[in-house]
N, CA, C and O of each residue as an XYZ file, in Angstrom:
616
protein
N     -61.959    -81.680    -27.052
C     -61.447    -80.397    -26.674
C     -62.645    -79.429    -26.680
O     -63.404    -79.374    -27.648
N     -62.806    -78.636    -25.537
C     -63.939    -77.743    -25.496
C     -63.730    -76.585    -26.421
O     -62.608    -76.152    -26.682
N     -64.867    -76.084    -26.920
C     -64.873    -74.925    -27.825
C     -65.776    -73.860    -27.279
O     -66.683    -74.115    -26.487
N     -65.506    -72.688    -27.713
C     -66.354    -71.545    -27.278
C     -67.682    -71.589    -28.009
O     -67.706    -71.850    -29.212
N     -68.734    -71.353    -27.354
C     -70.006    -71.348    -27.996
C     -70.408    -69.919    -28.303
O     -69.829    -68.984    -27.750
N     -71.358    -69.737    -29.147
C     -71.879    -68.389    -29.497
C     -72.445    -67.668    -28.288
O     -72.442    -66.438    -28.231
N     -72.936    -68.444    -27.312
C     -73.491    -67.741    -26.119
C     -72.442    -67.013    -25.280
O     -72.711    -65.979    -24.669
N     -71.182    -67.614    -25.270
C     -70.129    -66.978    -24.556
C     -69.633    -65.685    -25.263
O     -69.304    -64.685    -24.625
N     -69.600    -65.767    -26.627
C     -69.212    -64.582    -27.368
C     -70.215    -63.473    -27.231
O     -69.867    -62.294    -27.293
N     -71.471    -63.851    -27.044
C     -72.500    -62.855    -26.915
C     -72.375    -62.063    -25.619
O     -72.798    -60.908    -25.572
N     -71.810    -62.647    -24.568
C     -71.637    -62.006    -23.312
C     -70.748    -60.808    -23.374
O     -71.027    -59.777    -22.761
N     -69.677    -60.939    -24.113
C     -68.683    -59.821    -24.333
C     -68.457    -59.630    -25.754
O     -67.660    -60.351    -26.355
N     -69.130    -58.675    -26.350
C     -68.901    -58.521    -27.812
C     -67.542    -58.005    -28.165
O     -66.964    -57.182    -27.455
N     -67.050    -58.481    -29.234
C     -65.733    -58.103    -29.731
C     -65.970    -57.065    -30.833
O     -66.940    -57.158    -31.585
N     -65.088    -56.088    -30.917
C     -65.195    -55.074    -31.945
C     -64.159    -54.071    -31.725
O     -63.454    -54.114    -30.716
N     -64.026    -53.136    -32.650
C     -63.069    -52.077    -32.488
C     -63.703    -50.866    -31.900
O     -64.909    -50.644    -32.012
N     -62.840    -50.056    -31.247
C     -63.302    -48.823    -30.618
C     -63.682    -47.766    -31.585
O     -62.930    -47.499    -32.523
N     -64.810    -47.152    -31.408
C     -65.161    -46.051    -32.334
C     -65.525    -44.833    -31.488
O     -65.937    -44.953    -30.334
N     -65.365    -43.687    -32.083
C     -65.673    -42.413    -31.415
C     -66.968    -41.860    -31.870
O     -67.340    -40.774    -31.426
N     -67.706    -42.544    -32.750
C     -68.891    -42.019    -33.293
C     -69.929    -41.673    -32.235
O     -70.593    -40.644    -32.358
N     -70.091    -42.487    -31.208
C     -71.135    -42.277    -30.210
C     -70.711    -41.207    -29.183
O     -71.592    -40.696    -28.491
N     -69.517    -40.860    -29.045
C     -69.068    -39.956    -27.981
C     -68.839    -38.619    -28.497
O     -67.925    -38.405    -29.293
N     -69.709    -37.607    -28.039
C     -69.568    -36.233    -28.563
C     -68.284    -35.527    -28.088
O     -67.834    -34.602    -28.764
N     -67.699    -35.908    -27.001
C     -66.473    -35.241    -26.587
C     -65.309    -35.624    -27.577
O     -64.516    -34.771    -27.977
N     -65.249    -36.848    -27.924
C     -64.258    -37.302    -28.881
C     -64.453    -36.643    -30.256
O     -63.487    -36.302    -30.939
N     -65.696    -36.477    -30.634
C     -65.991    -35.854    -31.921
C     -65.485    -34.442    -31.895
O     -64.829    -34.006    -32.841
N     -65.783    -33.679    -30.790
C     -65.352    -32.260    -30.734
C     -63.820    -32.166    -30.773
O     -63.267    -31.316    -31.472
N     -63.136    -33.042    -30.018
C     -61.703    -33.039    -30.003
C     -61.147    -33.330    -31.355
O     -60.150    -32.717    -31.736
N     -61.723    -34.223    -32.104
C     -61.279    -34.591    -33.436
C     -61.496    -33.479    -34.390
O     -60.666    -33.222    -35.262
N     -62.662    -32.779    -34.230
C     -62.910    -31.630    -35.153
C     -61.948    -30.504    -34.861
O     -61.443    -29.882    -35.795
N     -61.682    -30.226    -33.648
C     -60.687    -29.189    -33.262
C     -59.302    -29.443    -33.789
O     -58.600    -28.542    -34.248
N     -58.912    -30.780    -33.702
C     -57.565    -31.131    -34.197
C     -57.488    -31.000    -35.695
O     -56.452    -30.588    -36.218
N     -58.586    -31.348    -36.431
C     -58.623    -31.264    -37.887
C     -58.595    -29.772    -38.306
O     -57.924    -29.414    -39.274
N     -59.326    -28.911    -37.573
C     -59.397    -27.428    -37.911
C     -58.050    -26.874    -37.642
O     -57.588    -26.050    -38.431
N     -57.363    -27.254    -36.584
C     -56.037    -26.664    -36.271
C     -55.046    -27.120    -37.324
O     -54.152    -26.352    -37.678
N     -55.164    -28.339    -37.844
C     -54.264    -28.815    -38.844
C     -54.465    -28.093    -40.218
O     -53.513    -27.887    -40.971
N     -55.750    -27.717    -40.507
C     -56.060    -27.097    -41.783
C     -55.721    -25.651    -41.751
O     -55.304    -25.120    -42.781
N     -55.869    -24.947    -40.616
C     -55.616    -23.529    -40.601
C     -54.123    -23.369    -40.231
O     -53.747    -23.470    -39.063
N     -53.325    -23.130    -41.209
C     -51.869    -23.019    -40.992
C     -51.428    -21.576    -41.084
O     -51.541    -20.938    -42.130
N     -50.927    -21.076    -39.977
C     -50.527    -19.665    -40.009
C     -49.172    -19.526    -39.317
O     -48.706    -20.467    -38.675
N     -48.552    -18.382    -39.443
C     -47.240    -18.191    -38.833
C     -47.331    -18.134    -37.320
O     -46.382    -18.536    -36.646
N     -48.445    -17.646    -36.749
C     -48.614    -17.638    -35.340
C     -48.567    -19.086    -34.826
O     -47.889    -19.366    -33.838
N     -49.252    -19.966    -35.460
C     -49.275    -21.355    -35.003
C     -47.863    -21.977    -35.065
O     -47.475    -22.746    -34.185
N     -47.106    -21.629    -36.117
C     -45.733    -22.146    -36.250
C     -44.898    -21.672    -35.116
O     -44.057    -22.404    -34.594
N     -45.138    -20.389    -34.711
C     -44.359    -19.736    -33.612
C     -44.731    -20.507    -32.313
O     -43.853    -20.815    -31.507
N     -46.022    -20.810    -32.120
C     -46.400    -21.516    -30.955
C     -45.729    -22.919    -30.898
O     -45.289    -23.364    -29.838
N     -45.667    -23.584    -32.041
C     -44.997    -24.890    -32.087
C     -43.531    -24.773    -31.822
O     -42.959    -25.642    -31.163
N     -42.867    -23.692    -32.327
C     -41.445    -23.492    -32.009
C     -41.286    -23.281    -30.509
O     -40.352    -23.790    -29.890
N     -42.224    -22.512    -29.932
C     -42.100    -22.266    -28.506
C     -42.328    -23.568    -27.718
O     -41.690    -23.782    -26.687
N     -43.229    -24.435    -28.194
C     -43.473    -25.706    -27.532
C     -42.269    -26.546    -27.665
O     -41.898    -27.237    -26.717
N     -41.615    -26.524    -28.830
C     -40.395    -27.308    -29.037
C     -39.272    -26.823    -28.061
O     -38.533    -27.605    -27.463
N     -39.214    -25.520    -27.959
C     -38.215    -24.945    -27.027
C     -38.537    -25.362    -25.616
O     -37.629    -25.724    -24.868
N     -39.798    -25.326    -25.221
C     -40.214    -25.676    -23.959
C     -39.889    -27.176    -23.636
O     -39.468    -27.525    -22.533
N     -40.117    -28.037    -24.679
C     -39.828    -29.461    -24.462
C     -38.364    -29.638    -24.341
O     -37.920    -30.399    -23.482
N     -37.582    -28.987    -25.146
C     -36.123    -29.143    -24.988
C     -35.567    -28.677    -23.687
O     -34.640    -29.273    -23.139
N     -36.154    -27.569    -23.171
C     -35.747    -27.076    -21.833
C     -36.192    -28.058    -20.764
O     -35.451    -28.280    -19.806
N     -37.338    -28.640    -20.881
C     -37.818    -29.604    -19.939
C     -36.911    -30.849    -19.949
O     -36.547    -31.388    -18.903
N     -36.566    -31.278    -21.156
C     -35.685    -32.456    -21.305
C     -34.303    -32.153    -20.624
O     -33.750    -32.981    -19.900
N     -33.783    -30.925    -20.897
C     -32.511    -30.553    -20.329
C     -32.608    -30.528    -18.767
O     -31.696    -30.992    -18.083
N     -33.644    -30.018    -18.260
C     -33.890    -29.958    -16.784
C     -33.984    -31.367    -16.182
O     -33.395    -31.649    -15.139
N     -34.713    -32.218    -16.839
C     -34.814    -33.616    -16.353
C     -33.443    -34.306    -16.366
O     -33.063    -34.989    -15.415
N     -32.725    -34.110    -17.457
C     -31.373    -34.721    -17.512
C     -30.424    -34.163    -16.488
O     -29.588    -34.875    -15.932
N     -30.571    -32.819    -16.236
C     -29.689    -32.218    -15.212
C     -30.026    -32.729    -13.813
O     -29.138    -32.993    -13.001
N     -31.299    -32.859    -13.554
C     -31.718    -33.487    -12.279
C     -31.192    -34.847    -12.128
O     -30.673    -35.205    -11.071
N     -31.312    -35.652    -13.193
C     -30.818    -36.946    -13.177
C     -29.286    -36.959    -12.967
O     -28.785    -37.733    -12.152
N     -28.569    -36.134    -13.675
C     -27.121    -36.131    -13.542
C     -26.678    -35.657    -12.089
O     -25.658    -36.097    -11.559
N     -27.502    -34.745    -11.495
C     -27.205    -34.282    -10.162
C     -27.405    -35.496     -9.164
O     -26.616    -35.691     -8.239
N     -28.446    -36.257     -9.391
C     -28.705    -37.396     -8.547
C     -27.587    -38.405     -8.784
O     -27.105    -39.020     -7.833
N     -27.176    -38.582    -10.009
C     -26.118    -39.566    -10.296
C     -24.790    -39.076     -9.607
O     -24.057    -39.888     -9.041
N     -24.509    -37.799     -9.662
C     -23.299    -37.312     -9.024
C     -23.420    -37.513     -7.521
O     -22.445    -37.934     -6.898
N     -24.543    -37.241     -6.917
C     -24.681    -37.468     -5.408
C     -24.563    -38.943     -5.035
O     -24.032    -39.271     -3.974
N     -25.048    -39.828     -5.892
C     -24.906    -41.264     -5.719
C     -23.498    -41.632     -5.778
O     -23.042    -42.378     -4.912
N     -22.741    -41.167     -6.746
C     -21.298    -41.461     -6.930
C     -20.514    -40.916     -5.771
O     -19.579    -41.569     -5.307
N     -20.860    -39.730     -5.278
C     -20.176    -39.139     -4.117
C     -20.379    -40.027     -2.872
O     -19.427    -40.309     -2.144
N     -21.641    -40.468     -2.636
C     -21.907    -41.319     -1.483
C     -21.151    -42.603     -1.578
O     -20.596    -43.097     -0.597
N     -21.135    -43.145     -2.783
C     -20.393    -44.423     -2.983
C     -18.882    -44.278     -2.669
O     -18.268    -45.157     -2.065
N     -18.304    -43.125     -3.109
C     -16.882    -42.878     -2.814
C     -16.666    -42.655     -1.318
O     -15.652    -43.091     -0.772
N     -17.603    -41.982     -0.648
C     -17.445    -41.822      0.784
C     -17.448    -43.159      1.504
O     -16.634    -43.399      2.395
N     -18.394    -44.050      1.099
C     -18.439    -45.384      1.706
C     -17.180    -46.158      1.465
O     -16.683    -46.843      2.359
N     -16.627    -46.052      0.199
C     -15.366    -46.741     -0.064
C     -14.219    -46.195      0.724
O     -13.325    -46.941      1.122
N     -14.223    -44.916      0.956
C     -13.138    -44.282      1.741
C     -13.231    -44.724      3.211
O     -12.209    -44.980      3.847
N     -14.436    -44.812      3.739
C     -14.566    -45.307      5.131
C     -14.117    -46.752      5.231
O     -13.509    -47.134      6.231
N     -14.398    -47.568      4.222
C     -13.894    -48.921      4.192
C     -12.432    -48.990      4.203
O     -11.825    -49.766      4.942
N     -11.820    -48.122      3.327
C     -10.337    -48.062      3.253
C      -9.723    -47.655      4.628
O      -8.712    -48.217      5.050
N     -10.339    -46.694      5.295
C      -9.886    -46.235      6.595
C     -10.027    -47.300      7.651
O      -9.162    -47.412      8.519
N     -11.077    -48.083      7.615
C     -11.310    -49.159      8.528
C     -10.289    -50.304      8.357
O      -9.841    -50.910      9.330
N      -9.945    -50.572      7.101
C      -9.110    -51.741      6.795
C      -7.666    -51.390      6.605
O      -6.828    -52.279      6.452
N      -7.340    -50.067      6.611
C      -5.924    -49.610      6.552
C      -5.403    -49.702      5.123
O      -4.231    -50.015      4.917
N      -6.209    -49.449      4.184
C      -5.781    -49.476      2.774
C      -5.439    -48.072      2.289
O      -6.302    -47.355      1.783
N      -4.196    -47.690      2.443
C      -3.739    -46.343      2.091
C      -3.820    -46.035      0.609
O      -4.187    -44.928      0.212
N      -3.478    -47.017     -0.203
C      -3.531    -46.858     -1.671
C      -4.941    -46.564     -2.138
O      -5.175    -45.645     -2.924
N      -5.883    -47.364     -1.639
C      -7.296    -47.149     -1.980
C      -7.769    -45.772     -1.533
O      -8.485    -45.114     -2.287
N      -7.405    -45.310     -0.348
C      -7.786    -44.042      0.146
C      -7.192    -42.900     -0.790
O      -7.854    -41.906     -1.090
N      -5.975    -43.109     -1.199
C      -5.318    -42.087     -2.087
C      -6.066    -42.004     -3.437
O      -6.310    -40.912     -3.951
N      -6.419    -43.160     -3.993
C      -7.143    -43.174     -5.266
C      -8.527    -42.539     -5.126
O      -8.958    -41.801     -6.013
N      -9.208    -42.808     -4.056
C     -10.594    -42.245     -3.813
C     -10.457    -40.783     -3.656
O     -11.271    -40.062     -4.233
N      -9.496    -40.257     -2.923
C      -9.352    -38.835     -2.716
C      -8.865    -38.127     -3.937
O      -9.115    -36.932     -4.094
N      -8.169    -38.828     -4.822
C      -7.803    -38.232     -6.109
C      -9.035    -37.987     -6.943
O      -9.176    -36.949     -7.590
N      -9.931    -38.969     -6.919
C     -11.188    -38.826     -7.660
C     -12.120    -37.753     -7.085
O     -12.731    -36.984     -7.828
N     -12.216    -37.715     -5.796
C     -13.191    -36.752     -5.131
C     -12.605    -36.413     -3.714
O     -12.794    -37.165     -2.758
N     -11.910    -35.289     -3.623
C     -11.377    -34.893     -2.282
C     -12.399    -34.582     -1.255
O     -12.118    -34.637     -0.058
N     -13.625    -34.243     -1.702
C     -14.710    -33.928     -0.746
C     -15.213    -35.191     -0.010
O     -15.938    -35.109      0.982
N     -14.799    -36.353     -0.535
C     -15.252    -37.600      0.147
C     -14.708    -37.706      1.575
O     -15.325    -38.366      2.411
N     -13.582    -37.079      1.871
C     -12.999    -37.175      3.229
C     -13.783    -36.303      4.220
O     -13.534    -36.398      5.422
N     -14.700    -35.473      3.773
C     -15.446    -34.581      4.675
C     -16.720    -35.250      5.182
O     -17.444    -34.677      5.995
N     -16.999    -36.489      4.691
C     -18.159    -37.167      5.164
C     -17.988    -37.771      6.531
O     -16.861    -37.953      6.990
N     -19.079    -38.086      7.189
C     -19.022    -38.690      8.526
C     -19.860    -39.997      8.480
O     -20.818    -40.089      7.712
N     -19.506    -40.965      9.275
C     -20.288    -42.169      9.352
C     -21.553    -42.024     10.155
O     -21.883    -40.912     10.567
N     -22.261    -43.073     10.392
C     -23.509    -43.000     11.085
C     -23.325    -42.559     12.563
O     -24.255    -42.003     13.148
N     -22.206    -42.787     13.140
C     -21.879    -42.407     14.504
C     -21.388    -41.020     14.567
O     -21.195    -40.490     15.661
N     -21.158    -40.353     13.373
C     -20.631    -38.989     13.410
C     -19.179    -38.867     13.405
O     -18.622    -37.807     13.689
N     -18.528    -39.976     13.074
C     -17.010    -40.019     13.081
C     -16.488    -39.655     11.726
O     -17.003    -40.114     10.707
N     -15.474    -38.836     11.707
C     -14.821    -38.445     10.436
C     -13.848    -39.531     10.006
O     -13.511    -40.414     10.795
N     -13.390    -39.467      8.746
C     -12.482    -40.497      8.191
C     -11.151    -40.554      8.974
O     -10.620    -41.635      9.226
N     -10.641    -39.417      9.339
C      -9.353    -39.391     10.069
C      -9.494    -40.049     11.409
O      -8.573    -40.716     11.879
N     -10.640    -39.871     12.036
C     -10.829    -40.498     13.389
C     -10.986    -42.025     13.178
O     -10.496    -42.807     13.993
N     -11.632    -42.429     12.144
C     -11.778    -43.893     11.897
C     -10.445    -44.528     11.612
O     -10.155    -45.628     12.082
N      -9.616    -43.821     10.825
C      -8.290    -44.355     10.521
C      -7.425    -44.436     11.810
O      -6.646    -45.375     11.972
N      -7.570    -43.444     12.722
C      -6.864    -43.461     13.957
C      -7.350    -44.557     14.934
O      -6.555    -45.196     15.622
N      -8.651    -44.743     14.966
C      -9.210    -45.810     15.803
C      -8.652    -47.215     15.383
O      -8.354    -48.083     16.203
N      -8.542    -47.348     14.064
C      -8.083    -48.633     13.546
C      -6.598    -48.718     13.434
O      -6.083    -49.709     12.916
N      -5.864    -47.698     13.908
C      -4.402    -47.708     13.937
C      -3.700    -47.707     12.687
O      -2.626    -48.301     12.591
N      -4.243    -47.054     11.657
C      -3.665    -47.014     10.354
C      -2.931    -45.677     10.111
O      -3.528    -44.698      9.664
N      -1.651    -45.669     10.411
C      -0.863    -44.387     10.318
C      -0.701    -44.033      8.773
O      -0.682    -42.854      8.419
N      -0.593    -45.014      7.917
C      -0.479    -44.768      6.482
C      -1.749    -44.024      5.901
O      -1.654    -43.090      5.105
N      -2.901    -44.507      6.358
C      -4.135    -43.906      5.882
C      -4.244    -42.472      6.472
O      -4.621    -41.526      5.780
N      -3.910    -42.355      7.739
C      -3.878    -40.995      8.356
C      -3.037    -40.069      7.605
O      -3.416    -38.923      7.363
N      -1.838    -40.555      7.204
C      -0.936    -39.654      6.490
C      -1.512    -39.189      5.123
O      -1.333    -38.044      4.710
N      -2.194    -40.110      4.457
C      -2.842    -39.841      3.142
C      -3.875    -38.757      3.392
O      -3.908    -37.760      2.671
N      -4.718    -38.934      4.399
C      -5.815    -37.997      4.688
C      -5.269    -36.628      5.028
O      -5.794    -35.605      4.589
N      -4.215    -36.622      5.812
C      -3.559    -35.279      6.227
C      -2.995    -34.617      4.948
O      -3.110    -33.404      4.768
N      -2.377    -35.444      4.054
C      -1.796    -34.894      2.866
C      -2.840    -34.243      1.948
O      -2.547    -33.269      1.255
N      -4.059    -34.793      1.953
C      -5.155    -34.255      1.209
C      -5.948    -33.147      1.928
O      -6.934    -32.635      1.398
N      -5.498    -32.784      3.153
C      -6.059    -31.644      3.823
C      -7.191    -31.971      4.760
O      -8.118    -31.173      4.892
N      -7.154    -33.137      5.432
C      -8.214    -33.540      6.397
C      -8.157    -32.633      7.578
O      -7.085    -32.225      8.025
N      -9.358    -32.310      8.098
C      -9.442    -31.488      9.282
C      -9.009    -32.285     10.508
O      -9.611    -33.307     10.835
N      -7.961    -31.810     11.184
C      -7.342    -32.660     12.224
C      -7.985    -32.476     13.628
O      -7.559    -33.092     14.605
N      -8.982    -31.641     13.689
C      -9.651    -31.397     15.038
C     -10.943    -32.131     15.249
O     -11.634    -31.897     16.240
N     -11.304    -33.063     14.290
C     -12.473    -33.882     14.532
C     -12.192    -34.748     15.751
O     -11.059    -35.147     16.018
N     -13.255    -35.018     16.469
C     -13.059    -35.840     17.705
C     -14.058    -37.035     17.627
O     -15.026    -37.036     16.866
N     -13.736    -38.077     18.498
C     -14.649    -39.148     18.637
C     -15.749    -38.880     19.664
O     -15.841    -37.742     20.124
N     -16.577    -39.828     20.052
C     -17.642    -39.572     20.995
C     -17.153    -39.189     22.384
O     -17.949    -38.709     23.190
N     -15.876    -39.382     22.694
C     -15.318    -39.014     24.011
C     -14.463    -37.770     23.949
O     -13.842    -37.388     24.941
N     -14.428    -37.137     22.799
C     -13.654    -35.828     22.639
C     -12.236    -36.003     22.330
O     -11.472    -35.042     22.415
N     -11.811    -37.217     21.960
C     -10.402    -37.464     21.608
C     -10.135    -37.097     20.163
O     -10.918    -37.432     19.274
N      -9.051    -36.421     19.933
C      -8.671    -36.116     18.528
C      -7.982    -37.330     17.904
O      -7.552    -38.237     18.618
N      -7.879    -37.347     16.591
C      -7.343    -38.467     15.915
C      -5.874    -38.789     16.417
O      -5.495    -39.957     16.493
N      -5.097    -37.776     16.741
C      -3.751    -38.013     17.112
C      -3.623    -38.548     18.549
O      -2.673    -39.252     18.893
N      -4.630    -38.180     19.378
C      -4.632    -38.790     20.699
C      -5.039    -40.322     20.559
O      -4.493    -41.206     21.219
N      -5.980    -40.531     19.698
C      -6.421    -41.917     19.474
C      -5.273    -42.730     18.877
O      -5.094    -43.886     19.259
N      -4.498    -42.172     17.961
C      -3.422    -42.879     17.309
C      -2.225    -43.148     18.335
O      -1.522    -44.151     18.218
N      -2.046    -42.287     19.258
C      -1.083    -42.498     20.299
C      -1.376    -43.618     21.257
O      -0.477    -44.148     21.910
N      -2.634    -43.973     21.339
C      -3.075    -45.037     22.205
C      -3.040    -46.366     21.517
O      -3.238    -47.385     22.178
N      -2.795    -46.421     20.208
C      -2.754    -47.681     19.499
C      -1.491    -48.359     19.616
O      -1.320    -49.444     19.060
């Protein structure tokens, strides 16, 4: 079995990191020691302010995260509602709108509203659920047909 020779170890010396040779590290260490030794009320106030700042920053990060999470959940519900409209699942549509009534105001990639999609797919039950929850009945498809005109052709 091969072993490491002393010549290989000499190429890259092993040892621990020291700050003795670096003047910038020495100055930073001296400043930290001096700040720790000189304890005054002003410094405590600065640390309280820093703690307040950190807590505000944490609160802001969490609120941004929660806003993104809410937006993600809303997009997910809109997608589920479109699927329910396409497949004619009135109970699913009712459950989704109970969770988030604003989900019905979304439009798909073609610009079609949920009521139009339900009409195109001939789902009177889903259309009734959407109307019960206050869907805007004047949305049109790409040819200018309202949902009720589309439903009458089914």
